Short mmCIF file of C-alpha atoms and ligand atoms in Angstrom, two decimals:
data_model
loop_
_atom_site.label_atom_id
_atom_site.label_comp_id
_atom_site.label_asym_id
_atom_site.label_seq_id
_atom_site.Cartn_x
_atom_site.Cartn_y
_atom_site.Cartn_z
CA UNK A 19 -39.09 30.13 53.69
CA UNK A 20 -42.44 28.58 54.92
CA UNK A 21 -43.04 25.27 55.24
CA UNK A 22 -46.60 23.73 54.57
CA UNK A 23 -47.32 20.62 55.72
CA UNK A 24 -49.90 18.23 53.83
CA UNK A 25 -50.85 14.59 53.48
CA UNK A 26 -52.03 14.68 57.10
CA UNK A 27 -54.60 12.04 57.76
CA UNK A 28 -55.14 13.35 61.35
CA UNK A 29 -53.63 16.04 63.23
CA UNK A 30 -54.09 16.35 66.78
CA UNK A 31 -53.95 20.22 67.66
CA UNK A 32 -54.48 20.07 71.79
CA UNK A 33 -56.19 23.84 71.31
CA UNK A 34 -57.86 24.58 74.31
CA UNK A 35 -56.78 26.52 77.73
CA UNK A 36 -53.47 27.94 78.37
CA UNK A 37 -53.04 25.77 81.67
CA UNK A 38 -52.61 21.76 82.53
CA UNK A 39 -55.37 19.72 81.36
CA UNK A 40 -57.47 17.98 83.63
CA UNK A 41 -60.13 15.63 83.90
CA UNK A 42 -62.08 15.15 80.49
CA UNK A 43 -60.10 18.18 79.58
CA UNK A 44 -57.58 15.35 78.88
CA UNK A 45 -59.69 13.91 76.53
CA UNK A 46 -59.83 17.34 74.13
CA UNK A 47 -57.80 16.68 71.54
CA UNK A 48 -58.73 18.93 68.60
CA UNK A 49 -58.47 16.23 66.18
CA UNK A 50 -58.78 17.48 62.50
CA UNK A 51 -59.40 15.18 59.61
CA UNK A 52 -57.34 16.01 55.74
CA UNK A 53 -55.25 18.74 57.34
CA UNK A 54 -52.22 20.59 57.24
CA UNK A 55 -49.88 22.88 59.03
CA UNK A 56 -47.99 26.07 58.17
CA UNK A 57 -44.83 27.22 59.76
CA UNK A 58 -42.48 30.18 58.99
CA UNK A 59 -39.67 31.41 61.78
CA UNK A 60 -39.88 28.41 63.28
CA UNK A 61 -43.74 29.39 64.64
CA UNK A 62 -46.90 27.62 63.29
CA UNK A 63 -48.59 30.33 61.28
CA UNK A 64 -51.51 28.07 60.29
CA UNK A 65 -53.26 24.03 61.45
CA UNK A 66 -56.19 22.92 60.86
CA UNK A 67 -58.60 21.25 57.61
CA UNK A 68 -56.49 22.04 54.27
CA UNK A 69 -58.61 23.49 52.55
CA UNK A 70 -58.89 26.35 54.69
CA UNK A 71 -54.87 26.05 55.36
CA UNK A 72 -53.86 26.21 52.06
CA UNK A 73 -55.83 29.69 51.06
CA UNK A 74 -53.44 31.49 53.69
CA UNK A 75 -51.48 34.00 51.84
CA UNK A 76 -47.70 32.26 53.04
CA UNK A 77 -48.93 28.81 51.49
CA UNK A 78 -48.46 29.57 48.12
CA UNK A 79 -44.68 29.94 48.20
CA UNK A 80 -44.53 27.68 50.76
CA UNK A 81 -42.19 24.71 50.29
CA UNK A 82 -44.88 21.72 50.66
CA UNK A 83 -43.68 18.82 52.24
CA UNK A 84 -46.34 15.40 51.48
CA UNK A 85 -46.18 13.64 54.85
CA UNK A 86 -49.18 10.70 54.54
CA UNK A 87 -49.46 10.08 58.33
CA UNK A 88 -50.44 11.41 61.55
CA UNK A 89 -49.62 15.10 63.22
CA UNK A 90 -48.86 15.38 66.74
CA UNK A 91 -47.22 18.12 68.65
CA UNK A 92 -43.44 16.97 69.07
CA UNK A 93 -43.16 14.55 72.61
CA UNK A 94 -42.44 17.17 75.87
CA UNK A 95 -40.38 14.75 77.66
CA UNK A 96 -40.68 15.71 81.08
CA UNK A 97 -38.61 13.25 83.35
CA UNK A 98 -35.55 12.01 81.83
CA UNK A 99 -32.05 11.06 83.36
CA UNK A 100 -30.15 11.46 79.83
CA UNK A 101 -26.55 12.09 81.55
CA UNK A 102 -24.81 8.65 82.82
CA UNK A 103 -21.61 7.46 81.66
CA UNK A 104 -22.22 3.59 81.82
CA UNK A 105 -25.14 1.23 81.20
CA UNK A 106 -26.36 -0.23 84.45
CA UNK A 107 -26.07 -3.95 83.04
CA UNK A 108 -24.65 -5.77 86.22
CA UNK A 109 -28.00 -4.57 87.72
CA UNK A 110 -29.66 -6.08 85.12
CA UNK A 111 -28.37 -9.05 85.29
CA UNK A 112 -29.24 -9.55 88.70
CA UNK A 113 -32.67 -8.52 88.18
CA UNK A 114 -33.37 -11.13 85.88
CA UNK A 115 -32.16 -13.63 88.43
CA UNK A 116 -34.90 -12.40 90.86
CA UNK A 117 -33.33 -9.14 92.99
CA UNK A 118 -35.30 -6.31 93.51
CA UNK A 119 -34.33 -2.73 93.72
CA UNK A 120 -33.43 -2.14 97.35
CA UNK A 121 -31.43 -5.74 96.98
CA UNK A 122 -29.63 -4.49 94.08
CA UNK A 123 -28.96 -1.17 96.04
CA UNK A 124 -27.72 -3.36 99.00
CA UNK A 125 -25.49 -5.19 96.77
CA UNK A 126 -23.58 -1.86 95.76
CA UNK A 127 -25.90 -1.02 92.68
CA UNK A 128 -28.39 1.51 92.41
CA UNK A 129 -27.56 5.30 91.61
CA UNK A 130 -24.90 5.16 93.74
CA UNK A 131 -22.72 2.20 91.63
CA UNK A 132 -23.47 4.67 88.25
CA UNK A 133 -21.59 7.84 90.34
CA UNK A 134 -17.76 6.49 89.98
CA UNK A 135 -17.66 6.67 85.75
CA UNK A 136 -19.96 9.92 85.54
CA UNK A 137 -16.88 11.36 88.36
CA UNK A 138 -14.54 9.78 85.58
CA UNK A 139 -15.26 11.22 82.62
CA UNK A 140 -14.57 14.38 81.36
CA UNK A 141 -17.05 17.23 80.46
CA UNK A 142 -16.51 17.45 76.37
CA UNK A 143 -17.14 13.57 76.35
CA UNK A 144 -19.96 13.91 78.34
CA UNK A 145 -21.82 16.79 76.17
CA UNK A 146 -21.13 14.36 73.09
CA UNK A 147 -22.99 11.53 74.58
CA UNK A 148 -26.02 13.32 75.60
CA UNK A 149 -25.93 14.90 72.09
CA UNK A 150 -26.02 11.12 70.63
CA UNK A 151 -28.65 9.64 73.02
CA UNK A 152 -30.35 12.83 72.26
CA UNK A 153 -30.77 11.86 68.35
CA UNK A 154 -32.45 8.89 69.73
CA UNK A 155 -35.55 10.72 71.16
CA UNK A 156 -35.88 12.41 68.15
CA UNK A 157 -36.00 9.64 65.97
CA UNK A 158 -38.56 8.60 68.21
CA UNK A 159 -40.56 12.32 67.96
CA UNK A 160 -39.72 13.88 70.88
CA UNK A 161 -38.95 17.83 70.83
CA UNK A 162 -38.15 18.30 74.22
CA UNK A 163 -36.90 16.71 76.82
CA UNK A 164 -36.03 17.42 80.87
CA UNK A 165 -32.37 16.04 81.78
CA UNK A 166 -31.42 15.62 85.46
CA UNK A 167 -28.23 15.74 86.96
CA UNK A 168 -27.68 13.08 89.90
CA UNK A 169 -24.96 10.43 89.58
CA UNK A 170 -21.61 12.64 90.26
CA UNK A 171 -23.34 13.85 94.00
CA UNK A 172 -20.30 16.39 94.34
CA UNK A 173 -20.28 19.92 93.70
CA UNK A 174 -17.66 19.23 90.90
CA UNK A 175 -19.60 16.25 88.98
CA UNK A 176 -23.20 17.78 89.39
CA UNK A 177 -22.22 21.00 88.22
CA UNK A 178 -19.95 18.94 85.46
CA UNK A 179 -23.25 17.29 84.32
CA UNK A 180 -25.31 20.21 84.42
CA UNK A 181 -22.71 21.91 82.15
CA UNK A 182 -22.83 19.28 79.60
CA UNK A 183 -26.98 19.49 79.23
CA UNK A 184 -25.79 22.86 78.16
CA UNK A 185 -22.94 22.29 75.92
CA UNK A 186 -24.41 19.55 74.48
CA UNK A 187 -27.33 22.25 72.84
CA UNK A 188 -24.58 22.89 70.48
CA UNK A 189 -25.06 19.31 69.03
CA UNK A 190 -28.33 18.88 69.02
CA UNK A 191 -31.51 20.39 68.12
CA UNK A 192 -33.40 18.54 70.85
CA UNK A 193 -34.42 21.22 73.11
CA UNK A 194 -32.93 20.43 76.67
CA UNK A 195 -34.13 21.38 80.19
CA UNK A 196 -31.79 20.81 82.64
CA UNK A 197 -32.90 19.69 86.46
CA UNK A 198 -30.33 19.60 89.53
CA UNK A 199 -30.62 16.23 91.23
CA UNK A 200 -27.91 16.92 93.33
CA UNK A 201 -30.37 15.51 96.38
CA UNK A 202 -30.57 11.78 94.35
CA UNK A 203 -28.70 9.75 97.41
CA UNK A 204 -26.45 9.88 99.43
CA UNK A 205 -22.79 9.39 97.99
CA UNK A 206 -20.30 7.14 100.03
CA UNK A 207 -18.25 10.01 101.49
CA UNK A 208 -21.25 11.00 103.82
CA UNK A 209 -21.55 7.42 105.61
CA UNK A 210 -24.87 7.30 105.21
CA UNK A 211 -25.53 10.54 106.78
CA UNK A 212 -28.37 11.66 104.69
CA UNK A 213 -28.58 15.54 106.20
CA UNK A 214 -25.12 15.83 106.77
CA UNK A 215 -24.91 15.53 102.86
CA UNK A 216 -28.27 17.44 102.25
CA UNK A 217 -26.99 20.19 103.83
CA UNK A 218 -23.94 20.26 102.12
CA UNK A 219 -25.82 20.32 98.65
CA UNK A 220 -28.27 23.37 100.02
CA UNK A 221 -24.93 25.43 101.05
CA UNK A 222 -22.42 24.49 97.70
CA UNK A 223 -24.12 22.77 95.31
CA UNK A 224 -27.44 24.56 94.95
CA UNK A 225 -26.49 28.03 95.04
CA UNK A 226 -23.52 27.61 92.69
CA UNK A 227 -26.02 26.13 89.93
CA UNK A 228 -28.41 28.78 90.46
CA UNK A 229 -25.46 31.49 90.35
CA UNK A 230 -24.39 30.12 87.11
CA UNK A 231 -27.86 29.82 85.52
CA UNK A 232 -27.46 25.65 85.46
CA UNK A 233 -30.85 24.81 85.80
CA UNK A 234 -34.46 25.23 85.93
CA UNK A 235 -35.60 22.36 88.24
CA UNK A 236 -34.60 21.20 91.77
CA UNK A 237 -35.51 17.66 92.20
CA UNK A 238 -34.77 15.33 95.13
CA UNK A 239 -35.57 11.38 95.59
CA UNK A 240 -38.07 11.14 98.62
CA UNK A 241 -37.71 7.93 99.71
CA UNK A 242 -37.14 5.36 102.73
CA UNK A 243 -33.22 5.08 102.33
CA UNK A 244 -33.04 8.61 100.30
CA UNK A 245 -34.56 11.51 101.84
CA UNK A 246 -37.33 11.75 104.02
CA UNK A 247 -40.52 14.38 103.66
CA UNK A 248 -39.31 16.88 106.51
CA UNK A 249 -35.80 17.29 104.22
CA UNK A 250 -37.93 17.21 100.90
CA UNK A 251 -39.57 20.12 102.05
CA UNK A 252 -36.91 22.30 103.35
CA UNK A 253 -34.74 21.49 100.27
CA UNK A 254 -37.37 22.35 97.76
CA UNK A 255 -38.20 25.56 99.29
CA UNK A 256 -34.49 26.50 99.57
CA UNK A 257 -34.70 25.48 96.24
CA UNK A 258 -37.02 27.79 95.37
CA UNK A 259 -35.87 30.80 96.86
CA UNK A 260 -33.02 30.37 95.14
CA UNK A 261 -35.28 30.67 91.42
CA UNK A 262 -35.03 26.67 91.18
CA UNK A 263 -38.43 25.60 90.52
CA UNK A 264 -39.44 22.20 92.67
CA UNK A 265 -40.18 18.38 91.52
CA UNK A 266 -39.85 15.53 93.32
CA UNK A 267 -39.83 11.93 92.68
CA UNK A 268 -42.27 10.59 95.26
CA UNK A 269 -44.24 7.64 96.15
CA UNK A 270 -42.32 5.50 93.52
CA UNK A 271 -41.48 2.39 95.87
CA UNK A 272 -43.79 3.25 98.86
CA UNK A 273 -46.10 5.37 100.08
CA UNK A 274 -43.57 7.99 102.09
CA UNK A 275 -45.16 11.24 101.82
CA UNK A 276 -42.83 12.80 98.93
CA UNK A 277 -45.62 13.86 97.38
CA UNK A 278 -47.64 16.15 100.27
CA UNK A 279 -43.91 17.41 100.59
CA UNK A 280 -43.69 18.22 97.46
CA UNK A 281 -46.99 20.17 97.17
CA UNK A 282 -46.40 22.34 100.72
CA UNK A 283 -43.09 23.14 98.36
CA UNK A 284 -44.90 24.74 95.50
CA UNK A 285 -43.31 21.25 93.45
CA UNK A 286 -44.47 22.47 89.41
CA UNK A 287 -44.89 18.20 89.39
CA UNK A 288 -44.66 15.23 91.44
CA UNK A 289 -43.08 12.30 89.57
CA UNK A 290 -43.82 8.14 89.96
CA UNK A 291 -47.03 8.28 92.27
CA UNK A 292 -47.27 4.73 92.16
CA UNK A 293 -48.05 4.33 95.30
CA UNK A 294 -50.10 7.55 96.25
CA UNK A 295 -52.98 7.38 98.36
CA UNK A 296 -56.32 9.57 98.33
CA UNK A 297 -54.70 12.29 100.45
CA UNK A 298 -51.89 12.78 98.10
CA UNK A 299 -54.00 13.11 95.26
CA UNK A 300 -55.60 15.49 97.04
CA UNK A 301 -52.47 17.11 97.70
CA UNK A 302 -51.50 17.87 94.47
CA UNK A 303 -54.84 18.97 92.96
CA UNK A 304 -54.64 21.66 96.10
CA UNK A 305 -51.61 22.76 95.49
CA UNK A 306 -51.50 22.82 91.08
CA UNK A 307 -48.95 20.21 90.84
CA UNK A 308 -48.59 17.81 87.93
CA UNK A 309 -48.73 13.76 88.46
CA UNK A 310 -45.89 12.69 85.99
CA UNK A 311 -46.61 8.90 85.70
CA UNK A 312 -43.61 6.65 84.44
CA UNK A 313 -45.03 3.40 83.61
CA UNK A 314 -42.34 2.30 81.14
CA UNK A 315 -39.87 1.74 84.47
CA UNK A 316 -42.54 -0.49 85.59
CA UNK A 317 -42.46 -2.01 83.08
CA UNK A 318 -38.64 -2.48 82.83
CA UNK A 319 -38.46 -3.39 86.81
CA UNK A 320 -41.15 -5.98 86.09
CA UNK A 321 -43.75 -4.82 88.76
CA UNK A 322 -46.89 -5.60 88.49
CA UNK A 323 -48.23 -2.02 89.92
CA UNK A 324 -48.61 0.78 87.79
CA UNK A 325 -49.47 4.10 88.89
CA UNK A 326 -53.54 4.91 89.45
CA UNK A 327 -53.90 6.96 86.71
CA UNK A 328 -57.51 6.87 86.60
CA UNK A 329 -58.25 7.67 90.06
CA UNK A 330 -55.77 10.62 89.60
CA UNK A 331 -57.43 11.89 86.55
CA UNK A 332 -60.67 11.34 87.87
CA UNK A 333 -59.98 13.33 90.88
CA UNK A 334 -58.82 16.44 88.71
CA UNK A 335 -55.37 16.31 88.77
CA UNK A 336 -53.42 17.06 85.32
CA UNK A 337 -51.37 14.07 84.30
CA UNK A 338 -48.29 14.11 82.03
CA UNK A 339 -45.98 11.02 80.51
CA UNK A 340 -42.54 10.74 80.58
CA UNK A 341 -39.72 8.12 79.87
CA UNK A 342 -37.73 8.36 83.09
CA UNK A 343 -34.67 7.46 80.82
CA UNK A 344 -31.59 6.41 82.93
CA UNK A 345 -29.65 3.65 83.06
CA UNK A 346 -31.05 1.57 86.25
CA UNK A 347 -34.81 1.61 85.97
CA UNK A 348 -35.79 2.43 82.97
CA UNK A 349 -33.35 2.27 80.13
CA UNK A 350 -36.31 3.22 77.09
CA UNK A 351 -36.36 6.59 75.66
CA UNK A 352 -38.68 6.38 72.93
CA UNK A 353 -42.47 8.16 74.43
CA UNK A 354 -44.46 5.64 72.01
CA UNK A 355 -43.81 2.83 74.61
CA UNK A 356 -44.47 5.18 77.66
CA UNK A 357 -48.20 5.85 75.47
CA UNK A 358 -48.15 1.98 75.27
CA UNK A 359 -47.61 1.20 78.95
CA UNK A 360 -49.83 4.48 80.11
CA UNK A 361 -52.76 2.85 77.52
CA UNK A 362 -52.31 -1.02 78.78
CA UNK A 363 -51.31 -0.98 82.35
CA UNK A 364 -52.56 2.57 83.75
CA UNK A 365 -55.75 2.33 82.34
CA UNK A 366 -55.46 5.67 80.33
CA UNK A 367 -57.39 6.16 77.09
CA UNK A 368 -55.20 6.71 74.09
CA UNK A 369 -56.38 10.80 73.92
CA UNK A 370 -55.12 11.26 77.93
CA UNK A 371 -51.92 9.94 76.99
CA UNK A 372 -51.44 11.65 74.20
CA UNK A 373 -52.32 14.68 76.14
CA UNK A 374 -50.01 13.85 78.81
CA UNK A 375 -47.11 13.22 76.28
CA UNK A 376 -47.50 16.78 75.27
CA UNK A 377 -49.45 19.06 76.32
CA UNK A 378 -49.15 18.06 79.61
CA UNK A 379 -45.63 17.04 79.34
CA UNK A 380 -44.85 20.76 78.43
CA UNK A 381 -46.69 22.83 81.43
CA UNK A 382 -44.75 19.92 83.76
CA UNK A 383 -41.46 21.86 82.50
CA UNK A 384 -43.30 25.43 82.76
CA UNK A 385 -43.40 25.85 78.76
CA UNK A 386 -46.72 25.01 78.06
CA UNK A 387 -47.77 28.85 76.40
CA UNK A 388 -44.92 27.80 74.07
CA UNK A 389 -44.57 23.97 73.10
CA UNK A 390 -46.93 21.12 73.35
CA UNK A 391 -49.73 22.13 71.02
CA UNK A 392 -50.09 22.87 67.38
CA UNK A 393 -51.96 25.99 67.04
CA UNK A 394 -50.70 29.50 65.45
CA UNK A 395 -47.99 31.12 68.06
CA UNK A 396 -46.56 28.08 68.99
CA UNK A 397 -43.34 26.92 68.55
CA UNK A 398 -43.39 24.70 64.87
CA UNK A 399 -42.46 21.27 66.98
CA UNK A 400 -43.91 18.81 65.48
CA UNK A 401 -43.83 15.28 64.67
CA UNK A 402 -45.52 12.80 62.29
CA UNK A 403 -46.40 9.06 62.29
CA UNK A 404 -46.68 6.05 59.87
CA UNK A 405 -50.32 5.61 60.78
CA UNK A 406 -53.99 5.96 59.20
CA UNK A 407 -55.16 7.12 63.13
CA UNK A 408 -53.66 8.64 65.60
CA UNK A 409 -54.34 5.32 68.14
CA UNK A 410 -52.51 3.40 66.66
CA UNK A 411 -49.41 5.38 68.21
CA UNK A 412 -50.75 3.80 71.26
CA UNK A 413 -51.71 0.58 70.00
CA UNK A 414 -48.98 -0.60 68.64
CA UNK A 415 -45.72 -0.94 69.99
CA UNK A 416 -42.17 -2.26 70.51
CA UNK A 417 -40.59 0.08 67.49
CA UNK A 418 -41.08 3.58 66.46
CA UNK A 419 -43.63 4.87 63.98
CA UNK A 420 -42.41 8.10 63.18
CA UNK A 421 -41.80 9.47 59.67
CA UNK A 422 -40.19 13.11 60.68
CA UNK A 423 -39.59 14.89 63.36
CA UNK A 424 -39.65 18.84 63.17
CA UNK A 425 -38.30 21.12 65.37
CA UNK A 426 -38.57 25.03 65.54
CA UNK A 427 -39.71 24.62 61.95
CA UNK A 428 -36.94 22.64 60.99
CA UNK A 429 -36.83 18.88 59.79
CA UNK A 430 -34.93 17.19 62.44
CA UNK A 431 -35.52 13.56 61.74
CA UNK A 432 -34.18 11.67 59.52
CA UNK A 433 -32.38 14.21 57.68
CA UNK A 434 -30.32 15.67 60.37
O1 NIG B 24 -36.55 7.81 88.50
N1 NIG B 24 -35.85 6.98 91.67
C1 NIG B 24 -34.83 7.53 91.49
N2 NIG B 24 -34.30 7.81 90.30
C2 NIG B 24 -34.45 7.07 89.11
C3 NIG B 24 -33.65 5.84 89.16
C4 NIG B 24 -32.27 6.14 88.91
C5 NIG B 24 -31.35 4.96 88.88
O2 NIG B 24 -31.66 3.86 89.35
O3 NIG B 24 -30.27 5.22 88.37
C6 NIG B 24 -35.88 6.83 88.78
O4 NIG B 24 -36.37 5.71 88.72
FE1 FE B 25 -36.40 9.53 87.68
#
């Protein structure tokens, strides 16, 4: 049966060009005053004023649902690390008592101290706990969400980790996008010997999860003390040959040059950028790739530096927004903070980050002709707010704001 949506105060449609926003593109967001929606199958059959909504001929029978808020395409979120076994919290203790990341990494923390209990536990277990943290983004309004693989760093435990994104579908209605982060660091049986273990993932790890259809993405952790641009490169493009399409996480705790690696790879985004300079900027516009900024793990690492979203923006690069969820640098998953943090400390307006939490969000996982906008075709994901205007999603923050959560045409949140 359809489903009519009313009550909405403001609904933000994102209509415009089948492609990445940029520039004051990102500033488009079809906003449309006393309107309502119309979905059937799943698919939005009708948005826009209700007036004009409510003639169509499937919103007469249409099961109305009142909502008194604010309609926004359903969160893409495009960068998350949703599989780990254990919170990181001796890390966090010793942040608060002053460490930084590379001291906690030379204390035995890091990504490397989270690899022993995801080795541990067992795949069924696993799938259930992404299926619960998964209930959490949608509470929050999120639709969709990317989930890396990256703390097992064996062919067994990455491909274990991989499996469970997948199994764990069968639990939840969050749609899931798997990435292979096999290429994270470099686990303790390789001594340090960052190709040596490289080299293994390119020649076990990466054509097994290709062969077995385990992800999308190929990502890899550019970094001093990870992996360097030269093996960012190669990987990615062995990566893609093999149908993986590239990211990166780049330029998050220096400038390193993940980023220009990333773009002579074809990388579909290039994630962090905190530190990118004018010539990676460039970089990226050349080459189509998507900045996906990550503010709420500054924020939760206590840095004062925030990625420069304006001169990234302003330089005609598409930006999206993404959590980063995982459990050492950024343990938030709820995309109304990230629109917080992007609004305060990046110096994005509230329409660019609204943008980049969906719209954007969904061409930075290759969907964007099917999610991240609410116009007829597209996929019914929606979500809507406690809130007279659709700023206030970025204005206030610190708890969530949303009423329901739809997905594929289905309520989702909170009567799942
Ligand atoms: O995006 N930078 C590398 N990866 C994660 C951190 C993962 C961790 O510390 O467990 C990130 O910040
Ligand atoms: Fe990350």
């Amino acid at each position: 049966m359809a489903i009519l949506f009313t009550g909405i105060k403001q609904l933000l449609t994102f209509a415009g060009d089948n492609a990445p926003r940029a520039g004051a593109a990102m500033r488009e967001t079809g906003l449309v005053k006393n309107a309502a929606v119309l979905v059937e199958k799943g698919i939005i059959v009708a948005a826009g004023p209700r007036a004009s909504v409510s003639r169509h001929s499937l919103a007469k029978k249409a099961r109305k649902v009142e909502v008194n808020g604010v309609c926004l395409p359903g969160f893409v979120d495009s960068h998350t690390h949703m599989v780990f076994a254990e919170p990181r919290l001796k890390d966090f203790s010793m942040r608060t008592a002053g460490a930084s990341y590379q001291d906690i990494k030379a204390a035995g923390g890091g990504i490397i101290s989270s690899i022993g209990a995801v080795r541990a536990q067992g795949g069924k277990a696993m799938a259930a706990q992404v299926a619960a943290r998964a209930a959490r983004f949608l509470e929050c309004g999120t639709t969709t969400a990317e989930v890396k693989s990256g703390y097992g760093l064996s062919l067994e435990s990455e491909l274990k980790m991989l499996r469970a994104v997948r199994d764990a579908r069968d639990f939840t209605p969050l749609e899931l996008i798997p990435t292979l982060l096999a290429a994270h660091s470099v686990p303790p049986e390789f001594k340090g010997d960052a190709q040596a273990y490289l080299d293994y993932v390119m020649a076990e790890i990466l054509p097994k999860a290709a062969a077995e259809k385990l992800a999308v993405f190929a990502d890899i952790f550019c970094e001093k003390g990870y992996f360097t641009p030269e093996q960012t490169t190669v990987y990615l493009k062995e990566a893609a040959r093999l149908g993986l399409r590239p990211k990166v996480h780049s330029e998050q705790l220096s400038n390193y040059g993940g980023t220009r690696a990333g773009a002579a790879a074809g990388a579909v985004s290039a994630d962090h950028a905190d530190h990118v300079f004018a010539e990676d900027i460039a970089a990226m516009r050349d080459a189509g790739t998507i900045a996906t900024l990550l503010p709420a793990s500054n924020y939760y690492l206590g840095l004062s530096k925030y990625p420069p979203a304006r001169e990234i923006i302003s330089e005609g690069v598409p930006v999206a927004l993404a959590t980063d969820f995982n459990p050492g640098t950024c343990p938030c998953w709820n995309m109304q903070f990230v629109l917080s943090a992007a609004c305060t400390h990046c110096g994005m307006t509230p329409e660019e980050a609204l943008c980049a939490a969906t719209v954007n969000g969904a061409w930075a996982l290759g969907i964007g002709d099917r999610v991240g906008s609410v116009v007829p075709g597209m996929q019914a994901d929606l979500a809507f707010y406690d809130a007279e205007d659709y700023r206030e999603l970025c204005y206030y923050f610190g708890a969530s704001q949303t009423l329901l959560t739809v997905k594929k045409g289905r309520v989702v949140h909170p009567r799942f």
